[in-house]
Tab-separated table of C-alpha atoms in Angstrom:
chain	number	residue	atom	x	y	z
L	1	UNK	CA	-56.291	69.690	-58.632
L	2	UNK	CA	-53.561	67.249	-59.907
L	3	UNK	CA	-52.325	67.278	-63.606
L	4	UNK	CA	-53.210	63.425	-63.922
L	5	UNK	CA	-56.622	64.359	-63.131
L	6	UNK	CA	-56.592	66.749	-65.836
L	7	UNK	CA	-55.575	64.230	-67.959
L	8	UNK	CA	-59.028	62.330	-67.630
L	9	UNK	CA	-60.862	65.390	-68.515
L	10	UNK	CA	-63.427	64.664	-71.495
L	11	UNK	CA	-61.600	66.358	-74.529
L	12	UNK	CA	-65.101	66.304	-76.258
L	13	UNK	CA	-66.570	68.694	-73.829
L	14	UNK	CA	-63.540	71.099	-73.574
L	15	UNK	CA	-63.270	71.331	-77.248
L	16	UNK	CA	-66.822	72.307	-77.543
L	17	UNK	CA	-65.955	75.422	-75.431
L	18	UNK	CA	-63.612	76.203	-77.676
L	19	UNK	CA	-64.162	74.682	-81.070
L	20	UNK	CA	-62.316	76.071	-84.133
L	21	UNK	CA	-65.073	77.886	-86.752
L	22	UNK	CA	-65.007	75.253	-89.552
L	23	UNK	CA	-66.910	78.191	-91.680
L	24	UNK	CA	-64.753	79.788	-94.603
L	25	UNK	CA	-64.333	83.200	-93.631
L	26	UNK	CA	-61.735	85.657	-94.916
L	27	UNK	CA	-59.334	86.507	-92.339
L	28	UNK	CA	-58.935	90.201	-91.626
L	29	UNK	CA	-56.797	92.166	-89.519
L	30	UNK	CA	-59.196	93.229	-87.201
L	31	UNK	CA	-59.914	89.917	-86.253
L	32	UNK	CA	-56.382	88.716	-86.011
L	33	UNK	CA	-55.625	91.645	-83.523
L	34	UNK	CA	-58.399	90.701	-81.602
L	35	UNK	CA	-56.469	87.821	-80.238
L	36	UNK	CA	-54.916	87.557	-76.834
L	37	UNK	CA	-51.160	85.946	-76.237
L	38	UNK	CA	-52.379	82.619	-75.273
L	39	UNK	CA	-54.065	82.034	-78.631
L	40	UNK	CA	-50.787	81.704	-80.532
L	41	UNK	CA	-47.685	79.180	-80.680
L	42	UNK	CA	-44.174	79.919	-80.853
L	43	UNK	CA	-41.065	78.293	-80.831
L	44	UNK	CA	-38.347	79.202	-77.843
L	45	UNK	CA	-34.912	77.983	-76.480
L	46	UNK	CA	-33.957	75.764	-73.751
L	47	UNK	CA	-30.847	77.150	-71.489
L	48	UNK	CA	-30.545	79.906	-74.114
L	49	UNK	CA	-27.700	81.397	-72.882
L	50	UNK	CA	-25.260	78.243	-73.042
L	51	UNK	CA	-22.889	77.835	-75.977
L	52	UNK	CA	-20.773	74.366	-76.392
L	53	UNK	CA	-18.707	73.144	-73.594
L	54	UNK	CA	-15.028	72.983	-74.851
L	55	UNK	CA	-14.147	69.817	-76.509
L	56	UNK	CA	-11.466	68.930	-74.477
L	57	UNK	CA	-13.242	69.477	-71.235
L	58	UNK	CA	-16.576	67.813	-72.619
L	59	UNK	CA	-14.202	64.506	-73.291
L	60	UNK	CA	-12.900	64.408	-69.560
L	61	UNK	CA	-16.595	64.787	-68.468
L	62	UNK	CA	-17.945	62.037	-70.701
L	63	UNK	CA	-15.151	60.025	-69.623
L	64	UNK	CA	-16.510	60.203	-66.200
L	65	UNK	CA	-20.104	59.925	-67.085
L	66	UNK	CA	-21.568	59.012	-70.535
L	67	UNK	CA	-24.900	60.447	-69.922
L	68	UNK	CA	-23.335	63.943	-70.010
L	69	UNK	CA	-23.946	63.792	-73.478
L	70	UNK	CA	-27.281	65.659	-72.607
L	71	UNK	CA	-24.830	68.739	-72.112
L	72	UNK	CA	-23.259	68.561	-75.498
L	73	UNK	CA	-25.448	71.058	-77.225
L	74	UNK	CA	-25.201	75.071	-78.071
L	75	UNK	CA	-26.770	78.127	-78.510
L	76	UNK	CA	-25.793	81.238	-80.347
L	77	UNK	CA	-26.452	84.829	-78.638
L	78	UNK	CA	-29.905	85.986	-77.400
L	79	UNK	CA	-30.302	88.707	-79.991
L	80	UNK	CA	-29.338	85.809	-82.595
L	81	UNK	CA	-32.113	83.700	-81.383
L	82	UNK	CA	-34.660	86.622	-81.662
L	83	UNK	CA	-33.534	87.516	-85.060
L	84	UNK	CA	-34.174	83.778	-86.060
L	85	UNK	CA	-37.786	84.356	-84.759
L	86	UNK	CA	-37.941	82.514	-81.226
L	87	UNK	CA	-39.909	84.319	-78.908
L	88	UNK	CA	-39.210	82.305	-75.368
L	89	UNK	CA	-36.070	82.297	-74.023
L	90	UNK	CA	-34.670	80.176	-70.614
L	91	UNK	CA	-32.176	81.391	-68.548
L	92	UNK	CA	-30.712	80.093	-65.446
L	93	UNK	CA	-30.038	82.443	-62.566
L	94	UNK	CA	-27.489	81.720	-59.437
L	95	UNK	CA	-27.866	84.223	-56.413
L	96	UNK	CA	-24.351	85.619	-55.944
L	97	UNK	CA	-25.012	88.879	-53.650
L	98	UNK	CA	-21.591	89.432	-52.596
L	99	UNK	CA	-19.905	88.592	-56.002
L	100	UNK	CA	-17.422	86.024	-57.134
L	101	UNK	CA	-18.430	82.988	-55.933
L	102	UNK	CA	-18.411	81.376	-59.661
L	103	UNK	CA	-15.245	83.313	-60.757
L	104	UNK	CA	-13.180	80.684	-60.893
L	105	UNK	CA	-14.866	77.488	-62.598
L	106	UNK	CA	-13.033	74.329	-61.447
L	107	UNK	CA	-13.217	73.302	-65.134
L	108	UNK	CA	-10.522	75.554	-66.227
L	109	UNK	CA	-8.224	74.091	-63.635
L	110	UNK	CA	-8.791	70.795	-64.751
L	111	UNK	CA	-7.820	71.827	-68.294
L	112	UNK	CA	-4.549	73.569	-67.198
L	113	UNK	CA	-3.534	70.336	-64.989
L	114	UNK	CA	-3.916	68.111	-68.316
L	115	UNK	CA	-1.315	71.023	-69.955
L	116	UNK	CA	-4.590	72.514	-72.024
L	117	UNK	CA	-4.729	76.145	-72.200
L	118	UNK	CA	-8.510	77.338	-71.991
L	119	UNK	CA	-10.537	79.429	-73.911
L	120	UNK	CA	-10.800	82.897	-72.319
L	121	UNK	CA	-13.164	83.435	-69.762
L	122	UNK	CA	-14.605	86.448	-67.945
L	123	UNK	CA	-12.211	88.545	-69.095
L	124	UNK	CA	-13.817	91.655	-67.861
L	125	UNK	CA	-14.246	90.337	-64.673
L	126	UNK	CA	-18.255	90.502	-64.664
L	127	UNK	CA	-18.670	87.697	-62.530
L	128	UNK	CA	-16.621	89.371	-59.663
L	129	UNK	CA	-19.362	92.008	-59.079
L	130	UNK	CA	-22.505	91.270	-57.007
L	131	UNK	CA	-25.846	90.377	-58.390
L	132	UNK	CA	-27.604	87.384	-60.267
L	133	UNK	CA	-24.971	85.414	-62.559
L	134	UNK	CA	-26.236	83.195	-65.589
L	135	UNK	CA	-25.005	79.843	-66.116
L	136	UNK	CA	-25.830	75.980	-66.464
L	137	UNK	CA	-23.802	73.998	-63.935
L	138	UNK	CA	-21.087	75.739	-61.934
L	139	UNK	CA	-17.150	74.503	-62.432
L	140	UNK	CA	-18.805	72.147	-65.286
L	141	UNK	CA	-20.922	73.826	-67.950
L	142	UNK	CA	-19.905	77.278	-66.668
L	143	UNK	CA	-19.639	79.271	-70.482
L	144	UNK	CA	-22.444	81.657	-71.238
L	145	UNK	CA	-23.243	84.170	-73.593
L	146	UNK	CA	-23.954	86.830	-70.806
L	147	UNK	CA	-22.528	86.332	-67.609
L	148	UNK	CA	-24.773	88.401	-65.803
L	149	UNK	CA	-28.602	88.517	-65.669
L	150	UNK	CA	-28.221	92.594	-65.965
L	151	UNK	CA	-26.215	91.878	-69.269
L	152	UNK	CA	-28.712	89.064	-70.522
L	153	UNK	CA	-31.347	91.770	-70.108
L	154	UNK	CA	-29.845	94.705	-71.535
L	155	UNK	CA	-29.139	92.647	-74.449
L	156	UNK	CA	-32.966	91.839	-74.750
L	157	UNK	CA	-33.955	95.511	-74.160
L	158	UNK	CA	-31.649	96.372	-77.057
L	159	UNK	CA	-33.019	94.011	-79.409
L	160	UNK	CA	-36.605	94.813	-78.160
L	161	UNK	CA	-36.284	98.590	-79.035
L	162	UNK	CA	-34.881	97.750	-82.386
L	163	UNK	CA	-38.031	95.904	-83.169
L	164	UNK	CA	-40.621	97.474	-81.159
L	165	UNK	CA	-43.960	95.541	-82.914
L	166	UNK	CA	-42.540	92.200	-82.117
L	167	UNK	CA	-44.813	89.683	-80.054
L	168	UNK	CA	-44.295	89.421	-76.497
L	169	UNK	CA	-41.063	87.780	-75.201
L	170	UNK	CA	-41.455	84.919	-72.368
L	171	UNK	CA	-38.520	84.683	-70.302
L	172	UNK	CA	-38.528	81.556	-67.841
L	173	UNK	CA	-35.984	81.396	-65.009
L	174	UNK	CA	-34.506	78.455	-63.192
L	175	UNK	CA	-33.491	79.342	-59.648
L	176	UNK	CA	-30.349	77.386	-59.276
L	177	UNK	CA	-29.487	75.938	-55.875
L	178	UNK	CA	-27.495	73.338	-54.252
L	179	UNK	CA	-23.808	72.038	-55.067
L	180	UNK	CA	-21.948	69.496	-56.727
L	181	UNK	CA	-20.555	66.946	-54.444
L	182	UNK	CA	-17.033	67.502	-55.613
L	183	UNK	CA	-14.121	69.261	-53.965
L	184	UNK	CA	-13.594	72.379	-55.018
L	185	UNK	CA	-16.786	73.039	-56.711
L	186	UNK	CA	-18.710	76.039	-55.870
L	187	UNK	CA	-21.869	75.702	-53.574
L	188	UNK	CA	-25.262	77.520	-55.013
L	189	UNK	CA	-26.751	79.749	-52.554
L	190	UNK	CA	-30.481	79.078	-51.564
L	191	UNK	CA	-33.240	81.319	-53.178
L	192	UNK	CA	-34.859	82.967	-49.695
L	193	UNK	CA	-37.729	85.575	-50.069
L	194	UNK	CA	-34.548	88.061	-50.155
L	195	UNK	CA	-33.220	86.775	-52.841
L	196	UNK	CA	-36.276	86.511	-54.919
L	197	UNK	CA	-36.838	90.391	-53.834
L	198	UNK	CA	-33.309	90.914	-55.272
L	199	UNK	CA	-34.420	89.182	-58.618
L	200	UNK	CA	-37.360	91.292	-58.997
L	201	UNK	CA	-35.609	94.434	-58.466
L	202	UNK	CA	-32.980	93.486	-60.682
L	203	UNK	CA	-35.111	93.309	-63.655
L	204	UNK	CA	-37.083	96.428	-63.113
L	205	UNK	CA	-33.609	98.141	-62.757
L	206	UNK	CA	-33.286	97.044	-66.581
L	207	UNK	CA	-36.670	96.771	-67.678
L	208	UNK	CA	-39.298	99.485	-67.195
L	209	UNK	CA	-42.567	98.127	-65.765
L	210	UNK	CA	-44.571	99.414	-68.932
L	211	UNK	CA	-42.442	97.115	-71.016
L	212	UNK	CA	-43.162	93.694	-68.774
L	213	UNK	CA	-46.763	91.677	-68.614
L	214	UNK	CA	-47.106	90.980	-64.899
L	215	UNK	CA	-49.723	89.091	-62.920
L	216	UNK	CA	-51.292	91.959	-62.056
L	217	UNK	CA	-52.056	93.189	-65.591
L	218	UNK	CA	-53.776	89.690	-66.356
L	219	UNK	CA	-55.544	89.430	-62.825
L	220	UNK	CA	-57.412	92.827	-63.309
L	221	UNK	CA	-60.533	92.954	-61.356
L	222	UNK	CA	-60.725	89.326	-60.603
L	223	UNK	CA	-60.252	87.861	-57.361
L	224	UNK	CA	-57.268	85.664	-58.271
L	225	UNK	CA	-54.943	85.077	-61.173
L	226	UNK	CA	-56.406	81.560	-61.879
L	227	UNK	CA	-59.727	83.132	-62.375
L	228	UNK	CA	-58.464	85.855	-64.413
L	229	UNK	CA	-56.722	83.138	-66.843
L	230	UNK	CA	-59.828	80.890	-66.698
L	231	UNK	CA	-61.861	83.874	-68.056
L	232	UNK	CA	-59.555	84.543	-71.009
L	233	UNK	CA	-58.182	87.787	-69.582
L	234	UNK	CA	-54.511	87.615	-71.033
L	235	UNK	CA	-53.710	90.782	-72.742
L	236	UNK	CA	-54.604	91.364	-76.332
L	237	UNK	CA	-51.369	90.774	-79.038
L	238	UNK	CA	-51.979	94.346	-79.909
L	239	UNK	CA	-51.530	95.603	-76.208
L	240	UNK	CA	-48.504	93.187	-75.487
L	241	UNK	CA	-46.345	93.946	-78.592
L	242	UNK	CA	-42.864	95.105	-77.430
L	243	UNK	CA	-43.312	93.451	-73.998
L	244	UNK	CA	-41.849	90.615	-71.915
L	245	UNK	CA	-43.205	88.232	-69.346
L	246	UNK	CA	-41.186	86.420	-66.754
L	247	UNK	CA	-42.170	83.173	-65.322
L	248	UNK	CA	-40.224	81.118	-62.288
L	249	UNK	CA	-40.012	77.607	-63.372
L	250	UNK	CA	-39.812	75.907	-60.083
L	251	UNK	CA	-41.451	73.447	-58.132
L	252	UNK	CA	-43.965	74.551	-55.138
L	253	UNK	CA	-41.557	74.279	-52.569
L	254	UNK	CA	-38.932	76.446	-54.174
L	255	UNK	CA	-41.633	79.095	-55.237
L	256	UNK	CA	-42.889	79.463	-51.633
L	257	UNK	CA	-41.046	82.045	-50.748
L	258	UNK	CA	-41.706	83.919	-53.784
L	259	UNK	CA	-45.571	83.586	-53.369
L	260	UNK	CA	-45.546	84.394	-49.712
L	261	UNK	CA	-47.147	87.709	-48.859
L	262	UNK	CA	-47.921	88.246	-52.389
L	263	UNK	CA	-51.224	86.120	-53.006
L	264	UNK	CA	-52.049	85.717	-56.817
L	265	UNK	CA	-48.579	87.174	-57.159
L	266	UNK	CA	-49.623	90.786	-55.979
L	267	UNK	CA	-46.928	92.930	-56.892
L	268	UNK	CA	-44.671	90.499	-58.042
L	269	UNK	CA	-43.136	90.521	-61.356
L	270	UNK	CA	-42.943	86.868	-62.475
L	271	UNK	CA	-45.477	84.273	-62.692
L	272	UNK	CA	-44.954	81.024	-61.161
L	273	UNK	CA	-45.276	77.339	-62.139
L	274	UNK	CA	-47.777	76.022	-60.049
L	275	UNK	CA	-50.546	73.523	-60.444
L	276	UNK	CA	-53.946	74.174	-61.778
L	277	UNK	CA	-56.362	74.792	-59.037
L	278	UNK	CA	-53.977	77.175	-57.154
L	279	UNK	CA	-54.856	81.257	-56.936
L	280	UNK	CA	-51.454	81.789	-58.714
L	281	UNK	CA	-52.012	79.072	-61.431
L	282	UNK	CA	-51.456	80.715	-65.074
L	283	UNK	CA	-48.438	78.982	-66.480
L	284	UNK	CA	-48.136	75.113	-66.787
L	285	UNK	CA	-44.645	73.447	-67.735
L	286	UNK	CA	-45.337	70.008	-69.187
L	287	UNK	CA	-42.287	69.020	-70.882
L	288	UNK	CA	-43.401	65.870	-72.318
L	289	UNK	CA	-45.856	66.378	-74.988
L	290	UNK	CA	-45.899	62.465	-75.765
L	291	UNK	CA	-47.534	61.330	-72.713
L	292	UNK	CA	-49.231	64.275	-71.884
L	293	UNK	CA	-50.533	65.799	-75.025
L	294	UNK	CA	-54.262	65.420	-74.386
L	295	UNK	CA	-53.742	67.439	-70.912
L	296	UNK	CA	-52.084	69.960	-72.606
L	297	UNK	CA	-54.803	70.201	-75.200
L	298	UNK	CA	-57.223	70.491	-72.229
L	299	UNK	CA	-55.033	73.197	-70.416
L	300	UNK	CA	-54.664	75.242	-73.370
L	301	UNK	CA	-58.596	74.650	-74.083
L	302	UNK	CA	-59.216	76.176	-70.387
L	303	UNK	CA	-57.223	79.270	-70.799
L	304	UNK	CA	-53.806	78.218	-69.220
L	305	UNK	CA	-50.406	78.864	-70.992
L	306	UNK	CA	-48.410	75.736	-71.362
L	307	UNK	CA	-44.520	75.360	-72.320
L	308	UNK	CA	-43.347	72.246	-73.599
L	309	UNK	CA	-40.218	70.882	-75.407
L	310	UNK	CA	-39.633	69.171	-78.752
L	311	UNK	CA	-36.580	67.660	-77.742
L	312	UNK	CA	-34.312	66.843	-74.753
L	313	UNK	CA	-30.811	65.529	-73.848
L	314	UNK	CA	-29.728	65.720	-77.651
L	315	UNK	CA	-31.755	62.471	-78.063
L	316	UNK	CA	-34.270	63.638	-80.604
L	317	UNK	CA	-31.600	65.541	-82.747
L	318	UNK	CA	-29.023	62.641	-82.778
L	319	UNK	CA	-31.984	60.211	-83.958
L	320	UNK	CA	-33.422	62.883	-86.569
L	321	UNK	CA	-36.886	62.096	-84.744
L	322	UNK	CA	-39.351	64.788	-85.039
L	323	UNK	CA	-42.495	62.878	-83.466
L	324	UNK	CA	-41.928	64.773	-79.986
L	325	UNK	CA	-41.964	67.911	-82.061
L	326	UNK	CA	-45.321	66.882	-84.023
L	327	UNK	CA	-46.865	66.055	-80.774
L	328	UNK	CA	-45.967	69.346	-79.034
L	329	UNK	CA	-47.572	71.193	-82.402
L	330	UNK	CA	-50.778	69.231	-81.934
L	331	UNK	CA	-50.896	69.888	-78.636
L	332	UNK	CA	-51.638	73.665	-78.941
L	333	UNK	CA	-48.789	74.226	-76.109
L	334	UNK	CA	-48.157	77.887	-76.597
L	335	UNK	CA	-44.295	77.893	-76.275
L	336	UNK	CA	-42.374	74.892	-77.481
L	337	UNK	CA	-38.732	74.757	-76.228
L	338	UNK	CA	-36.032	73.078	-78.312
L	339	UNK	CA	-31.981	73.427	-78.551
L	340	UNK	CA	-32.114	72.723	-82.191
L	341	UNK	CA	-33.425	75.821	-83.748
L	342	UNK	CA	-30.642	75.531	-86.152
L	343	UNK	CA	-28.835	72.038	-87.154
L	344	UNK	CA	-25.812	70.649	-85.271
L	345	UNK	CA	-23.845	69.717	-88.212
L	346	UNK	CA	-21.637	67.698	-86.158
L	347	UNK	CA	-24.840	65.039	-85.509
L	348	UNK	CA	-25.337	64.515	-89.493
L	349	UNK	CA	-29.039	64.211	-88.900
L	350	UNK	CA	-30.259	67.827	-90.267
L	351	UNK	CA	-32.329	67.757	-87.142
L	352	UNK	CA	-34.094	71.355	-87.105
L	353	UNK	CA	-37.132	72.773	-85.515
L	354	UNK	CA	-39.003	75.550	-86.715
L	355	UNK	CA	-42.646	76.695	-87.274
L	356	UNK	CA	-44.584	75.091	-90.425
L	357	UNK	CA	-44.009	77.333	-93.484
L	358	UNK	CA	-40.978	79.479	-91.414
L	359	UNK	CA	-43.248	81.555	-89.856
L	360	UNK	CA	-42.172	83.447	-86.387
L	361	UNK	CA	-45.728	82.468	-85.129
L	362	UNK	CA	-48.894	80.704	-85.722
L	363	UNK	CA	-52.330	80.644	-84.660
L	364	UNK	CA	-53.033	78.569	-81.970
L	365	UNK	CA	-54.658	74.846	-83.140
L	366	UNK	CA	-56.606	74.550	-79.897
L	367	UNK	CA	-58.178	77.973	-79.073
L	368	UNK	CA	-58.262	79.957	-82.236
L	369	UNK	CA	-60.891	79.933	-85.072
L	370	UNK	CA	-59.838	79.094	-88.696
L	371	UNK	CA	-59.770	82.863	-89.490
L	372	UNK	CA	-56.729	83.818	-87.714
L	373	UNK	CA	-53.896	84.958	-90.268
L	374	UNK	CA	-50.564	83.904	-89.068
L	375	UNK	CA	-48.756	86.572	-91.499
L	376	UNK	CA	-50.465	89.423	-89.446
L	377	UNK	CA	-49.204	88.029	-86.288
L	378	UNK	CA	-45.731	89.174	-86.929
L	379	UNK	CA	-44.274	89.693	-90.263
L	380	UNK	CA	-41.047	88.133	-90.881
L	381	UNK	CA	-37.850	90.535	-91.884
L	382	UNK	CA	-35.531	88.943	-94.333
L	383	UNK	CA	-33.058	88.483	-91.513
L	384	UNK	CA	-35.559	86.539	-89.278
L	385	UNK	CA	-37.011	83.784	-91.812
L	386	UNK	CA	-35.435	80.234	-90.959
L	387	UNK	CA	-34.778	78.380	-94.158
């Protein structure tokens, strides 16, 4: 089944299955605690580890390609994002089993050749150690708030331990491969089955299995993961507090080595991005809520979890345009990613993405009843409220 087919579904039929209860009821904690993790909506970040490219290097990059303005955004640390109420982060991982592959980015050399002293970079030599590295584009957009996957996960783990009742935090991975066709630039290694096995192992080396919502936990006694999803077998929010869930955000061919030998993702750590109709389907990435809002609504109503984006390539932030975010909210996509949970004062638009009323999470507009009470999902600490 392809997504463009889903866009033709009768939304009236789907909505009838998950219609909101219009009768006025008093919301109770018991009713809210019966919600499942696919029945809420939260804000997340895109390329969550990424600081700003230092201005002199950004100027050099833009001189070669003006479209590179899409790279000119920045994030605070993962812990600060979680303090602000974000419950979805995105991490790019690069396979580096020997270590050192990305330790000397060409961007530093380019700055030095111009007589510009670069900002400090990997002063502890973390990039020289074997293991998965975290950065956006080697040699160009290489700065990161956590050089290794293990250090990113350790930061998330420590934050979670300090906030044990938090809503589940979703972490999506892009498994970076390929190379920039320019002399001296580092080549990214392919993600083979062995690489994916190592990725699962590295996650489990930091986070205990009981802190992770795994595909096996959702599938339960159903024949396939998708069957469980379509029967609303996602965990209850109360059972998922303090936990993490991982998703591989890659296409069919790139995900294949991860799925092979693990039907319905049996014994795997991560969910995967596959089209509805596949045994492994559960998470869907539909990044354009403007043109695919009705498709997202249908998928959410059927039981899938969907990630979409409130902005992309800095466009909406530069224009102060909230229409994409408004469509994302209306679509019911459970995870709405942004680069602007904090405004970028350089742009002068004040563009900022946050949940209505500043809450961390709200009840999903597509698949919850009117008696869901947002402030019972996760109370906002003073340090967490976004003004």
